[in-house]
PDB file of C-alpha atoms in Angstrom:
ATOM      1  CA  MET A 718     -26.609 -41.496 -23.924  1.00 91.00           C
ATOM      2  CA  PRO A 719     -24.976 -41.205 -27.517  1.00 95.00           C
ATOM      3  CA  VAL A 720     -24.243 -44.518 -29.219  1.00 96.00           C
ATOM      4  CA  TYR A 721     -20.354 -44.425 -31.083  1.00 97.00           C
ATOM      5  CA  ASN A 722     -19.578 -46.261 -34.244  1.00 96.00           C
ATOM      6  CA  LEU A 723     -15.851 -46.721 -33.700  1.00 97.00           C
ATOM      7  CA  MET A 724     -13.142 -48.963 -35.463  1.00 98.00           C
ATOM      8  CA  VAL A 725     -10.956 -51.053 -32.525  1.00 98.00           C
ATOM      9  CA  ASN A 726      -8.691 -53.787 -33.921  1.00 98.00           C
ATOM     10  CA  GLY A 727      -9.579 -54.400 -37.802  1.00 97.00           C
ATOM     11  CA  LYS A 728     -13.603 -54.271 -36.349  1.00 97.00           C
ATOM     12  CA  SER A 729     -16.839 -51.452 -36.657  1.00 97.00           C
ATOM     13  CA  LEU A 730     -17.742 -51.953 -33.132  1.00 97.00           C
ATOM     14  CA  SER A 731     -20.800 -49.488 -31.560  1.00 96.00           C
ATOM     15  CA  VAL A 732     -20.592 -48.639 -27.776  1.00 96.00           C
ATOM     16  CA  GLU A 733     -22.556 -46.196 -25.962  1.00 96.00           C
ATOM     17  CA  ALA A 734     -20.936 -44.149 -23.624  1.00 96.00           C
ATOM     18  CA  GLU A 735     -21.409 -40.693 -22.543  1.00 97.00           C
ATOM     19  CA  SER A 736     -19.780 -38.060 -24.586  1.00 96.00           C
ATOM     20  CA  ASP A 737     -17.077 -37.898 -22.089  1.00 97.00           C
ATOM     21  CA  THR A 738     -15.796 -41.199 -21.492  1.00 98.00           C
ATOM     22  CA  PRO A 739     -12.030 -42.038 -21.741  1.00 98.00           C
ATOM     23  CA  LEU A 740     -10.899 -44.597 -23.762  1.00 98.00           C
ATOM     24  CA  LEU A 741      -9.699 -46.449 -21.936  1.00 98.00           C
ATOM     25  CA  TRP A 742     -12.708 -47.544 -19.851  1.00 98.00           C
ATOM     26  CA  VAL A 743     -14.657 -48.706 -23.115  1.00 98.00           C
ATOM     27  CA  LEU A 744     -12.238 -50.845 -24.328  1.00 98.00           C
ATOM     28  CA  ARG A 745     -11.875 -52.130 -20.485  1.00 98.00           C
ATOM     29  CA  ASP A 746     -15.560 -51.963 -19.831  1.00 97.00           C
ATOM     30  CA  GLU A 747     -17.580 -52.139 -22.608  1.00 97.00           C
ATOM     31  CA  LEU A 748     -15.095 -53.585 -24.966  1.00 98.00           C
ATOM     32  CA  ASN A 749     -13.421 -56.414 -22.581  1.00 98.00           C
ATOM     33  CA  LEU A 750     -10.711 -55.863 -24.371  1.00 98.00           C
ATOM     34  CA  VAL A 751      -8.226 -55.383 -21.385  1.00 97.00           C
ATOM     35  CA  GLY A 752      -5.261 -55.297 -21.620  1.00 96.00           C
ATOM     36  CA  THR A 753      -5.017 -52.010 -22.136  1.00 97.00           C
ATOM     37  CA  LYS A 754      -3.904 -51.035 -18.150  1.00 97.00           C
ATOM     38  CA  PHE A 755      -4.893 -48.546 -15.798  1.00 97.00           C
ATOM     39  CA  GLY A 756      -1.779 -46.816 -14.594  1.00 95.00           C
ATOM     40  CA  CYS A 757      -1.638 -43.281 -13.919  1.00 96.00           C
ATOM     41  CA  GLY A 758      -5.583 -41.903 -15.438  1.00 96.00           C
ATOM     42  CA  ILE A 759      -3.756 -38.283 -16.309  1.00 97.00           C
ATOM     43  CA  GLY A 760      -1.455 -38.817 -19.619  1.00 96.00           C
ATOM     44  CA  GLN A 761       2.206 -39.740 -17.404  1.00 96.00           C
ATOM     45  CA  CYS A 762       2.855 -43.447 -16.685  1.00 97.00           C
ATOM     46  CA  GLY A 763       1.894 -44.913 -20.035  1.00 97.00           C
ATOM     47  CA  ALA A 764       0.167 -48.521 -19.241  1.00 97.00           C
ATOM     48  CA  CYS A 765      -2.843 -47.788 -21.208  1.00 98.00           C
ATOM     49  CA  THR A 766      -1.381 -46.903 -24.175  1.00 98.00           C
ATOM     50  CA  VAL A 767      -2.763 -47.684 -27.663  1.00 98.00           C
ATOM     51  CA  HIS A 768      -2.563 -46.773 -31.564  1.00 98.00           C
ATOM     52  CA  ILE A 769      -5.082 -44.596 -32.926  1.00 98.00           C
ATOM     53  CA  ASP A 770      -4.070 -43.890 -36.624  1.00 98.00           C
ATOM     54  CA  GLY A 771      -0.578 -45.720 -36.031  1.00 97.00           C
ATOM     55  CA  THR A 772       0.654 -43.463 -33.401  1.00 98.00           C
ATOM     56  CA  ALA A 773       1.437 -44.261 -29.473  1.00 98.00           C
ATOM     57  CA  THR A 774      -1.529 -42.312 -27.659  1.00 98.00           C
ATOM     58  CA  ARG A 775      -3.021 -42.966 -24.080  1.00 98.00           C
ATOM     59  CA  SER A 776      -6.095 -43.318 -24.072  1.00 98.00           C
ATOM     60  CA  CYS A 777      -7.040 -42.401 -20.234  1.00 98.00           C
ATOM     61  CA  LEU A 778      -6.666 -39.106 -21.594  1.00 97.00           C
ATOM     62  CA  LEU A 779      -8.938 -39.375 -25.293  1.00 97.00           C
ATOM     63  CA  GLN A 780     -12.784 -38.447 -24.925  1.00 97.00           C
ATOM     64  CA  ILE A 781     -15.075 -41.355 -26.765  1.00 97.00           C
ATOM     65  CA  SER A 782     -16.450 -38.661 -28.898  1.00 97.00           C
ATOM     66  CA  SER A 783     -13.490 -38.058 -31.000  1.00 96.00           C
ATOM     67  CA  LEU A 784     -12.988 -41.118 -32.080  1.00 97.00           C
ATOM     68  CA  GLU A 785     -15.129 -41.932 -34.027  1.00 89.00           C
ATOM     69  CA  GLU A 786     -13.377 -42.303 -37.263  1.00 89.00           C
ATOM     70  CA  ALA A 787      -9.794 -42.966 -36.393  1.00 96.00           C
ATOM     71  CA  LYS A 788      -8.369 -46.425 -36.304  1.00 98.00           C
ATOM     72  CA  ILE A 789      -7.487 -47.652 -32.588  1.00 98.00           C
ATOM     73  CA  THR A 790      -5.232 -50.404 -32.263  1.00 98.00           C
ATOM     74  CA  THR A 791      -5.006 -52.051 -28.634  1.00 98.00           C
ATOM     75  CA  ILE A 792      -2.385 -55.008 -27.541  1.00 98.00           C
ATOM     76  CA  GLU A 793      -5.139 -57.620 -28.491  1.00 98.00           C
ATOM     77  CA  GLY A 794      -4.681 -55.634 -32.400  1.00 98.00           C
ATOM     78  CA  LEU A 795      -1.316 -55.581 -32.167  1.00 97.00           C
ATOM     79  CA  SER A 796      -1.030 -59.565 -33.638  1.00 95.00           C
ATOM     80  CA  GLU A 797      -3.369 -61.868 -33.262  1.00 89.00           C
ATOM     81  CA  ASP A 798      -0.993 -64.779 -32.105  1.00 94.00           C
ATOM     82  CA  GLY A 799       1.884 -63.207 -30.433  1.00 93.00           C
ATOM     83  CA  THR A 800       4.044 -63.108 -33.517  1.00 96.00           C
ATOM     84  CA  HIS A 801       4.531 -59.173 -34.002  1.00 97.00           C
ATOM     85  CA  PRO A 802       8.586 -58.323 -33.744  1.00 97.00           C
ATOM     86  CA  VAL A 803       8.384 -56.537 -30.557  1.00 98.00           C
ATOM     87  CA  GLN A 804       6.024 -59.037 -28.444  1.00 97.00           C
ATOM     88  CA  VAL A 805       8.760 -61.556 -29.319  1.00 97.00           C
ATOM     89  CA  ALA A 806      11.610 -59.718 -28.811  1.00 97.00           C
ATOM     90  CA  TRP A 807      10.312 -58.812 -25.175  1.00 97.00           C
ATOM     91  CA  LYS A 808       9.332 -62.523 -25.121  1.00 96.00           C
ATOM     92  CA  GLU A 809      13.494 -63.315 -26.033  1.00 96.00           C
ATOM     93  CA  HIS A 810      14.402 -60.862 -23.594  1.00 96.00           C
ATOM     94  CA  ASP A 811      12.698 -61.707 -20.462  1.00 95.00           C
ATOM     95  CA  VAL A 812      11.311 -57.894 -20.091  1.00 95.00           C
ATOM     96  CA  PRO A 813       8.293 -58.334 -18.072  1.00 88.00           C
ATOM     97  CA  GLN A 814       9.260 -58.674 -14.116  1.00 88.00           C
ATOM     98  CA  CYS A 815       4.789 -57.661 -12.876  1.00 90.00           C
ATOM     99  CA  GLY A 816       3.592 -57.405 -16.228  1.00 89.00           C
ATOM    100  CA  TYR A 817       1.115 -54.513 -15.186  1.00 93.00           C
ATOM    101  CA  CYS A 818       2.837 -52.516 -17.978  1.00 94.00           C
ATOM    102  CA  GLN A 819       3.694 -54.422 -20.614  1.00 95.00           C
ATOM    103  CA  ALA A 820       1.420 -53.840 -22.879  1.00 96.00           C
ATOM    104  CA  GLY A 821       1.931 -49.840 -22.703  1.00 98.00           C
ATOM    105  CA  GLN A 822       5.791 -50.241 -23.405  1.00 97.00           C
ATOM    106  CA  ILE A 823       5.447 -52.699 -26.324  1.00 98.00           C
ATOM    107  CA  MET A 824       2.648 -50.304 -27.757  1.00 98.00           C
ATOM    108  CA  THR A 825       5.193 -47.365 -27.480  1.00 98.00           C
ATOM    109  CA  ALA A 826       7.679 -49.694 -28.958  1.00 98.00           C
ATOM    110  CA  ALA A 827       5.779 -50.703 -31.760  1.00 98.00           C
ATOM    111  CA  SER A 828       4.961 -47.427 -32.689  1.00 98.00           C
ATOM    112  CA  PHE A 829       7.758 -46.069 -32.745  1.00 98.00           C
ATOM    113  CA  LEU A 830       9.588 -48.455 -34.729  1.00 98.00           C
ATOM    114  CA  ASN A 831       6.982 -48.078 -37.534  1.00 96.00           C
ATOM    115  CA  SER A 832       8.389 -44.599 -38.074  1.00 96.00           C
ATOM    116  CA  ASN A 833      11.772 -45.038 -36.763  1.00 97.00           C
ATOM    117  CA  ALA A 834      13.327 -48.870 -38.080  1.00 92.00           C
ATOM    118  CA  ALA A 835      17.374 -48.392 -36.649  1.00 96.00           C
ATOM    119  CA  PRO A 836      16.847 -45.901 -33.900  1.00 98.00           C
ATOM    120  CA  SER A 837      20.378 -45.453 -31.844  1.00 97.00           C
ATOM    121  CA  GLN A 838      20.107 -46.509 -28.165  1.00 96.00           C
ATOM    122  CA  SER A 839      19.410 -42.622 -27.224  1.00 97.00           C
ATOM    123  CA  GLU A 840      16.642 -42.546 -29.482  1.00 98.00           C
ATOM    124  CA  ILE A 841      15.562 -46.098 -27.899  1.00 98.00           C
ATOM    125  CA  ARG A 842      16.052 -44.331 -24.012  1.00 97.00           C
ATOM    126  CA  ASP A 843      14.100 -41.661 -25.338  1.00 97.00           C
ATOM    127  CA  ALA A 844      11.106 -42.692 -27.481  1.00 97.00           C
ATOM    128  CA  MET A 845      10.715 -44.896 -24.296  1.00 97.00           C
ATOM    129  CA  SER A 846      11.494 -42.501 -21.169  1.00 96.00           C
ATOM    130  CA  GLY A 847       7.147 -42.091 -21.674  1.00 94.00           C
ATOM    131  CA  ASN A 848       6.487 -45.147 -20.293  1.00 96.00           C
ATOM    132  CA  LEU A 849       7.009 -46.114 -16.283  1.00 96.00           C
ATOM    133  CA  CYS A 850       7.914 -49.489 -15.052  1.00 94.00           C
ATOM    134  CA  ARG A 851       7.823 -49.963 -11.344  1.00 92.00           C
ATOM    135  CA  CYS A 852      10.057 -52.442 -11.599  1.00 92.00           C
ATOM    136  CA  ALA A 853      12.502 -51.044 -13.389  1.00 92.00           C
ATOM    137  CA  SER A 854      12.993 -53.661 -16.280  1.00 94.00           C
ATOM    138  CA  TYR A 855      14.307 -50.691 -18.456  1.00 95.00           C
ATOM    139  CA  ASN A 856      17.421 -52.025 -19.369  1.00 96.00           C
ATOM    140  CA  ARG A 857      15.745 -55.683 -20.654  1.00 96.00           C
ATOM    141  CA  ILE A 858      13.240 -52.777 -22.437  1.00 97.00           C
ATOM    142  CA  GLU A 859      15.846 -51.369 -24.376  1.00 97.00           C
ATOM    143  CA  LYS A 860      17.565 -54.264 -25.543  1.00 98.00           C
ATOM    144  CA  ALA A 861      14.253 -55.969 -26.511  1.00 98.00           C
ATOM    145  CA  VAL A 862      13.695 -52.143 -28.531  1.00 98.00           C
ATOM    146  CA  ALA A 863      16.694 -52.948 -30.735  1.00 98.00           C
ATOM    147  CA  ASP A 864      16.080 -56.430 -31.431  1.00 97.00           C
ATOM    148  CA  ALA A 865      13.181 -55.770 -32.167  1.00 98.00           C
ATOM    149  CA  ALA A 866      14.304 -53.013 -34.399  1.00 97.00           C
ATOM    150  CA  GLU A 867      16.730 -55.899 -36.124  1.00 96.00           C
ATOM    151  CA  LYS A 868      13.869 -58.198 -36.413  1.00 94.00           C
ATOM    152  CA  ILE A 869      11.821 -55.647 -38.307  1.00 92.00           C
ATOM    153  CA  ALA A 870      14.609 -54.504 -40.738  1.00 86.00           C
TER     154      ALA A 870
END
């Protein structure tokens, strides 16, 4: 089995995996970074969202063999102490109910705000529309993203 050298949350790590293994399973099963969740396995729900070179990306769709040069950030690496503005806003707005989708939601929001520091409500809604929340916390999610934008500014 091939060995892949990855940069995950600022650390250089080596993992042994088949070349077509999705990043999601390497993170969860090999690196014990279980904050990234399995939702659908086809890139539709957003539960598995991580950052690849700063861009929100569905980890269930990425083969490990394509990531040796990439900088991978998971929810565990977004902030060591939970003080990223998006994480703070999530707590302040009491966003999670079941919490299952929240890591993916937060990673999507953080990436979005890196590219648009002063979004409108419709831009927030559009940016977050690819992440599903079975508890329907969408209004709180939108408010938290808007609040995080203000914190970042």
